[in-house]
Short mmCIF file of C-alpha atoms (C1' of nucleotides) in Angstrom, two decimals:
data_model
loop_
_atom_site.label_atom_id
_atom_site.label_comp_id
_atom_site.label_asym_id
_atom_site.label_seq_id
_atom_site.Cartn_x
_atom_site.Cartn_y
_atom_site.Cartn_z
CA MET A 179 -0.04 -0.07 0.00
CA PRO A 180 2.74 2.63 0.03
CA GLU A 181 4.15 5.22 -1.48
CA LEU A 182 5.10 8.48 0.15
CA PRO A 183 1.63 10.02 0.01
CA GLU A 184 0.03 6.83 1.26
CA VAL A 185 2.64 6.68 4.18
CA GLU A 186 2.07 10.11 4.84
CA THR A 187 -1.46 9.66 5.25
CA VAL A 188 -0.87 6.87 7.59
CA VAL A 189 1.47 8.86 9.69
CA SER A 190 -1.04 11.58 10.14
CA LEU A 191 -3.62 9.31 11.54
CA LEU A 192 -1.44 7.34 13.53
CA LYS A 193 0.02 10.44 15.28
CA THR A 194 -3.72 11.36 16.28
CA LEU A 195 -4.08 7.84 17.55
CA VAL A 196 -0.81 6.53 19.37
CA VAL A 197 1.16 9.30 20.51
CA HIS A 198 1.45 9.36 24.13
CA GLU A 199 0.55 5.59 24.26
CA VAL A 200 2.74 3.36 26.39
CA ILE A 201 3.60 -0.11 24.95
CA GLU A 202 2.93 -2.69 27.56
CA SER A 203 3.51 -5.80 25.54
CA VAL A 204 4.29 -6.94 22.00
CA GLU A 205 2.83 -10.12 20.41
CA ILE A 206 4.93 -11.26 17.35
CA TYR A 207 3.26 -13.83 15.10
CA TRP A 208 5.59 -13.91 12.24
CA ASN A 209 9.45 -13.30 13.13
CA ASN A 210 10.59 -11.97 9.75
CA ILE A 211 8.56 -8.94 10.21
CA ILE A 212 11.07 -7.90 12.73
CA GLY A 213 14.18 -6.88 10.53
CA GLU A 214 16.49 -5.96 13.50
CA PRO A 215 17.52 -6.70 16.20
CA ASN A 216 16.52 -10.30 16.88
CA VAL A 217 12.92 -10.70 18.00
CA THR A 218 13.59 -11.34 21.92
CA THR A 219 15.83 -8.35 22.02
CA PHE A 220 13.19 -6.24 19.92
CA ARG A 221 10.33 -7.33 22.27
CA ASN A 222 12.27 -6.73 25.53
CA ASN A 223 13.47 -3.41 24.52
CA ILE A 224 10.57 -1.95 23.27
CA GLU A 225 8.24 -2.93 26.26
CA GLN A 226 7.43 -0.01 28.45
CA GLN A 227 8.35 2.66 26.04
CA VAL A 228 6.10 5.52 25.10
CA ILE A 229 5.38 6.80 21.61
CA THR A 230 6.22 10.31 21.57
CA ASP A 231 5.81 11.01 17.82
CA VAL A 232 5.31 9.64 14.43
CA THR A 233 6.99 10.76 11.47
CA ARG A 234 8.03 9.78 8.02
CA ARG A 235 11.33 9.60 5.89
CA GLY A 236 10.75 8.25 2.37
CA LYS A 237 8.30 5.49 2.76
CA TYR A 238 9.23 4.51 6.13
CA ILE A 239 7.23 5.32 9.19
CA ILE A 240 9.19 6.39 12.30
CA PHE A 241 7.71 5.76 15.93
CA ALA A 242 9.75 8.14 18.22
CA LEU A 243 10.03 6.33 21.44
CA SER A 244 10.86 7.44 24.79
CA ASN A 245 14.12 5.21 24.41
CA GLY A 246 14.79 4.87 20.71
CA HIS A 247 12.92 4.56 17.49
CA LEU A 248 10.79 1.87 15.85
CA VAL A 249 11.12 2.22 12.17
CA SER A 250 8.55 0.46 9.79
CA HIS A 251 8.24 -0.21 6.15
CA LEU A 252 4.91 -1.46 4.81
CA ARG A 253 6.44 -2.72 1.42
CA MET A 254 3.45 -4.00 -0.61
CA GLU A 255 0.67 -4.50 1.57
CA GLY A 256 1.27 -3.65 5.29
CA LYS A 257 -1.25 -1.82 7.27
CA TYR A 258 -1.88 -0.47 10.78
CA TYR A 259 -5.17 -0.76 12.63
CA VAL A 260 -5.81 0.88 16.05
CA TYR A 261 -8.67 -0.50 18.24
CA ASP A 262 -9.94 1.20 21.57
CA GLU A 263 -10.10 -2.52 22.95
CA LYS A 264 -9.10 -6.12 22.69
CA VAL A 265 -9.61 -7.36 19.07
CA GLU A 266 -9.07 -10.85 17.79
CA LYS A 267 -6.12 -11.01 15.45
CA ASP A 268 -6.88 -12.33 11.93
CA LYS A 269 -4.97 -14.66 9.73
CA HIS A 270 -2.77 -11.85 8.46
CA THR A 271 -2.18 -10.05 11.79
CA HIS A 272 1.65 -10.60 12.54
CA VAL A 273 2.35 -8.11 15.33
CA ILE A 274 0.29 -6.67 18.05
CA PHE A 275 1.17 -3.68 20.13
CA ASN A 276 -0.73 -3.58 23.48
CA PHE A 277 -0.79 -0.32 25.20
CA LYS A 278 -1.24 0.46 28.95
CA SER A 279 -4.56 2.16 27.85
CA GLY A 280 -6.00 -1.14 26.85
CA LYS A 281 -5.95 0.11 23.21
CA GLU A 282 -4.12 -2.05 20.63
CA MET A 283 -2.34 -1.53 17.42
CA HIS A 284 -2.34 -4.43 14.78
CA TYR A 285 -0.02 -4.82 12.05
CA HIS A 286 -1.34 -6.72 9.35
CA ASP A 287 0.43 -7.69 6.05
CA THR A 288 -1.06 -10.34 3.72
CA ARG A 289 2.14 -10.92 1.84
CA LYS A 290 4.34 -10.54 5.02
CA PHE A 291 6.82 -8.31 2.95
CA GLY A 292 7.02 -5.48 5.46
CA LYS A 293 9.64 -4.92 8.21
CA MET A 294 10.34 -3.36 11.50
CA TYR A 295 13.30 -2.07 13.03
CA LEU A 296 14.14 -1.03 16.45
CA TYR A 297 16.88 1.27 17.25
CA PRO A 298 18.25 2.32 20.73
CA LYS A 299 18.25 6.05 21.77
CA ASN A 300 21.09 7.85 20.29
CA GLU A 301 21.86 5.31 17.73
CA PRO A 302 21.66 6.20 13.86
CA LEU A 303 18.73 4.74 12.08
CA ALA A 304 20.68 2.73 9.91
CA ILE A 305 18.18 1.45 7.58
CA LEU A 306 17.38 5.08 6.50
CA SER A 307 21.00 6.07 5.89
CA LYS A 308 20.97 5.40 2.17
CA LEU A 309 17.85 7.34 1.52
CA GLY A 310 18.05 10.38 -1.12
CA TYR A 311 16.48 13.76 -0.96
CA GLU A 312 12.90 14.40 0.34
CA PRO A 313 10.94 15.67 -2.52
CA TRP A 314 10.56 19.16 -0.81
CA ASP A 315 14.40 19.29 0.38
CA GLN A 316 15.79 22.71 -0.64
CA ASP A 317 19.04 20.86 -1.76
CA LEU A 318 17.14 18.91 -4.42
CA SER A 319 18.02 20.64 -7.60
CA ALA A 320 18.39 19.86 -11.26
CA ASP A 321 22.32 20.21 -11.06
CA ALA A 322 22.08 17.68 -8.22
CA LEU A 323 20.04 15.13 -10.34
CA LEU A 324 22.16 15.90 -13.43
CA ASP A 325 25.03 14.92 -11.58
CA LEU A 326 23.66 11.67 -9.96
CA ALA A 327 22.45 10.73 -13.36
CA LYS A 328 25.31 11.43 -15.67
CA ARG A 329 27.21 8.36 -14.99
CA ARG A 330 24.17 5.88 -15.22
CA SER A 331 22.56 4.11 -18.22
CA ILE A 332 19.20 3.26 -16.73
CA SER A 333 15.89 4.62 -17.67
CA ILE A 334 14.62 7.76 -16.20
CA LYS A 335 11.99 5.54 -14.60
CA ALA A 336 14.28 3.24 -12.94
CA PHE A 337 16.24 6.38 -11.57
CA LEU A 338 13.26 7.82 -10.04
CA LEU A 339 12.37 4.68 -8.42
CA ASP A 340 15.87 4.50 -6.76
CA GLN A 341 15.26 5.38 -3.43
CA SER A 342 18.69 6.58 -2.91
CA VAL A 343 18.21 9.39 -5.25
CA ILE A 344 14.71 10.66 -4.20
CA ALA A 345 13.05 8.97 -1.37
CA GLY A 346 9.33 8.24 -1.67
CA ILE A 347 8.59 7.80 -5.39
CA GLY A 348 6.96 4.46 -6.18
CA ASN A 349 5.40 2.94 -9.44
CA ILE A 350 2.10 4.88 -9.51
CA TYR A 351 3.47 8.50 -8.88
CA VAL A 352 6.52 7.83 -11.33
CA ASN A 353 4.14 7.06 -14.15
CA GLU A 354 2.37 10.29 -13.28
CA ILE A 355 5.34 12.46 -12.98
CA LEU A 356 6.77 11.30 -16.30
CA PHE A 357 3.33 12.06 -18.08
CA THR A 358 3.16 15.39 -16.38
CA THR A 359 6.62 16.11 -17.72
CA LYS A 360 6.18 14.62 -21.17
CA ILE A 361 9.35 12.13 -20.58
CA HIS A 362 9.29 8.70 -21.95
CA PRO A 363 9.75 6.39 -19.09
CA ALA A 364 12.44 4.21 -20.98
CA GLN A 365 14.35 7.34 -21.96
CA PRO A 366 18.06 6.68 -20.72
CA VAL A 367 18.78 9.05 -17.65
CA ASN A 368 21.80 10.42 -18.84
CA THR A 369 20.32 12.06 -21.87
CA LEU A 370 17.94 14.31 -19.97
CA SER A 371 18.50 18.10 -19.75
CA LYS A 372 18.59 20.42 -16.77
CA LYS A 373 15.49 21.72 -17.79
CA GLN A 374 13.92 18.38 -17.77
CA PHE A 375 15.08 17.49 -14.35
CA ASP A 376 13.65 20.96 -13.13
CA ALA A 377 10.34 20.09 -14.59
CA ILE A 378 10.67 16.47 -12.77
CA ILE A 379 11.42 18.32 -9.44
CA LYS A 380 8.43 20.55 -9.73
CA ALA A 381 5.89 17.83 -10.95
CA THR A 382 7.13 15.36 -8.31
CA ALA A 383 6.50 17.99 -5.39
CA SER A 384 2.95 19.16 -6.95
CA ILE A 385 1.92 15.62 -7.65
CA LEU A 386 2.95 14.09 -4.26
CA SER A 387 1.34 17.12 -2.32
CA ALA A 388 -1.93 16.91 -4.33
CA ALA A 389 -2.08 13.15 -3.45
CA ILE A 390 -1.37 13.81 0.16
CA GLU A 391 -4.05 16.36 0.07
CA SER A 392 -6.48 13.64 -1.25
CA GLY A 393 -5.60 11.08 1.30
CA GLY A 394 -3.39 8.73 -1.04
CA THR A 395 -4.40 6.52 -3.86
CA THR A 396 -6.62 3.55 -3.22
CA ILE A 397 -5.31 0.95 -5.31
CA ARG A 398 -5.60 -2.85 -4.44
CA SER A 399 -4.56 -3.35 -1.05
CA TYR A 400 -4.52 0.29 -0.04
CA THR A 401 -7.36 1.33 1.83
CA SER A 402 -5.21 3.28 4.39
CA SER A 403 -4.93 1.69 7.55
CA LEU A 404 -7.77 2.62 9.83
CA GLY A 405 -10.51 2.42 7.25
CA VAL A 406 -9.80 5.72 5.41
CA THR A 407 -9.91 5.64 1.77
CA GLY A 408 -7.58 7.82 -0.58
CA LEU A 409 -9.35 9.60 -3.48
CA PHE A 410 -6.10 10.55 -5.65
CA GLN A 411 -7.03 7.68 -8.06
CA GLN A 412 -9.55 10.13 -9.54
CA GLN A 413 -6.71 12.58 -10.42
CA LEU A 414 -4.46 10.02 -12.10
CA ASN A 415 -3.70 10.66 -15.69
CA VAL A 416 -2.00 7.50 -16.75
CA HIS A 417 -1.78 4.93 -13.91
CA ASN A 418 -4.13 2.02 -14.35
CA ARG A 419 -5.68 3.68 -17.38
CA GLN A 420 -4.49 1.41 -20.15
CA ASN A 421 -6.74 2.08 -23.30
CA GLU A 422 -8.52 4.94 -21.81
CA ALA A 423 -8.00 8.52 -23.43
CA CYS A 424 -5.15 10.60 -22.52
CA ASN A 425 -6.54 13.89 -20.71
CA VAL A 426 -4.26 15.92 -23.02
CA CYS A 427 -4.42 14.67 -26.40
CA GLY A 428 -6.91 11.93 -26.56
CA SER A 429 -4.89 9.32 -27.64
CA ASP A 430 -5.04 5.70 -26.08
CA ILE A 431 -2.91 5.16 -22.81
CA GLU A 432 -0.66 2.29 -23.20
CA LYS A 433 0.77 -0.27 -20.95
CA ILE A 434 4.46 -1.29 -21.45
CA VAL A 435 7.02 -2.72 -18.86
CA VAL A 436 9.84 -0.67 -18.18
CA ALA A 437 12.23 -1.41 -15.32
CA GLN A 438 10.33 -4.58 -14.76
CA ARG A 439 7.45 -2.70 -13.59
CA GLY A 440 4.01 -2.10 -15.22
CA THR A 441 4.32 1.38 -16.95
CA TYR A 442 1.55 3.61 -18.26
CA LEU A 443 1.94 6.40 -20.84
CA CYS A 444 0.67 8.35 -23.42
CA PRO A 445 2.52 7.29 -26.67
CA ILE A 446 1.81 10.79 -28.12
CA CYS A 447 2.67 13.16 -25.28
CA GLN A 448 5.58 11.07 -24.15
CA SER A 449 7.82 10.47 -27.09
CA ILE A 450 11.27 8.89 -26.69
CA GLN A 451 13.84 11.40 -27.69
"C1'" DA B 140 48.68 -3.40 -20.17
"C1'" DA B 141 46.54 -6.27 -16.87
"C1'" DT B 142 44.64 -6.48 -12.48
"C1'" DT B 143 41.14 -5.06 -9.38
"C1'" DA B 144 38.01 -2.81 -6.02
"C1'" DG B 145 33.95 -0.46 -6.48
"C1'" DA B 146 29.91 1.10 -8.99
"C1'" DC B 147 26.36 -0.29 -11.37
"C1'" DT B 148 22.58 -3.38 -13.76
"C1'" DC B 149 19.41 -7.08 -13.80
"C1'" DG B 150 16.56 -10.57 -12.39
"C1'" DG B 151 14.67 -13.43 -8.92
"C1'" DA B 152 12.95 -14.14 -4.44
"C1'" DA B 153 10.59 -12.61 -0.28
"C1'" DC B 154 5.01 -14.23 0.66
"C1'" DC B 155 1.13 -17.94 -0.46
"C1'" DT C 155 -3.26 -8.73 -11.95
"C1'" DA C 156 2.30 -6.16 -8.63
"C1'" DC C 157 1.44 0.05 -4.32
"C1'" DT C 158 8.48 -2.88 -2.66
"C1'" DT C 159 13.22 -3.99 -1.31
"C1'" DC C 160 17.08 -6.80 -0.90
"C1'" DC C 161 20.65 -9.75 -2.70
"C1'" DG C 162 23.62 -12.45 -5.74
"C1'" DA C 163 25.72 -12.74 -10.35
"C1'" DG C 164 27.32 -10.48 -13.87
"C1'" DT C 165 29.06 -6.55 -16.24
"C1'" DC C 166 31.36 -2.09 -16.48
"C1'" DT C 167 34.86 1.57 -15.11
"C1'" DA C 168 38.29 4.23 -12.93
"C1'" DA C 169 42.50 3.71 -10.64
"C1'" DT C 170 46.74 1.61 -9.89
#
DNA sequence: AATTAGACTCGGAACC
DNA sequence: TACTTCCGAGTCTAAT
């Protein structure tokens, strides 16, 4: 369920629901959800900590704790549900946080791809260390992207999906960004101009902002946790619109494969250079 | 010039 | 019918 706007939506909701909660105990039903440290240490160290804030970096959720940080990635299908009282776990509930207040937070993940990492206070959040610019970072410039792109032969689509370049863009939004900027997804990234990178930076910020405004995009597994449904799918220009009319020129939207991912584009508006 | 460490790219696996 | 990332194998490249 996760690209930056969906994660941001979840973070906003979790902030209202779990800040100040005290983690009394944690039940772990699928060990591989815990990335580090080992399951026993994770459980022992997180118990009795207070959740003091919930924030985001790229597609990661960061729970600030009284004595460290819990970092969580939802990968394809992870979801959090918060309940006021005890609720039976279902088949795909893999971690339950029991709060002192009696509330519970359940981590649910059909494919079990998601991961959690617990770091002690004052230790670096190692899993975040390779992430690139946040989309609104003042240091994110066309020159910076040009520099990162110049030695690389991959497509612009693969480049924008690389989380070490810009953090938070996934398959839905990269399709939209490249449509808005009229760039073919398979265009080699070392052939783009400074002007094109400028356009990409602007489009990224405006598309992601609009998506956050709409509560994200509801596609397949994503109805954001807590039962909230995103509405941005109503504003998608190309993603999931194979054979529908381009909103700019009326041509049929095509679906191809680029960077091993389903890729939607308007073949007229986005010609390869 | 040949070797090599490191960067990069691609494809498969994680899950069921 | 795929909203993600990690890892290993193979390839390229800059430095020695």
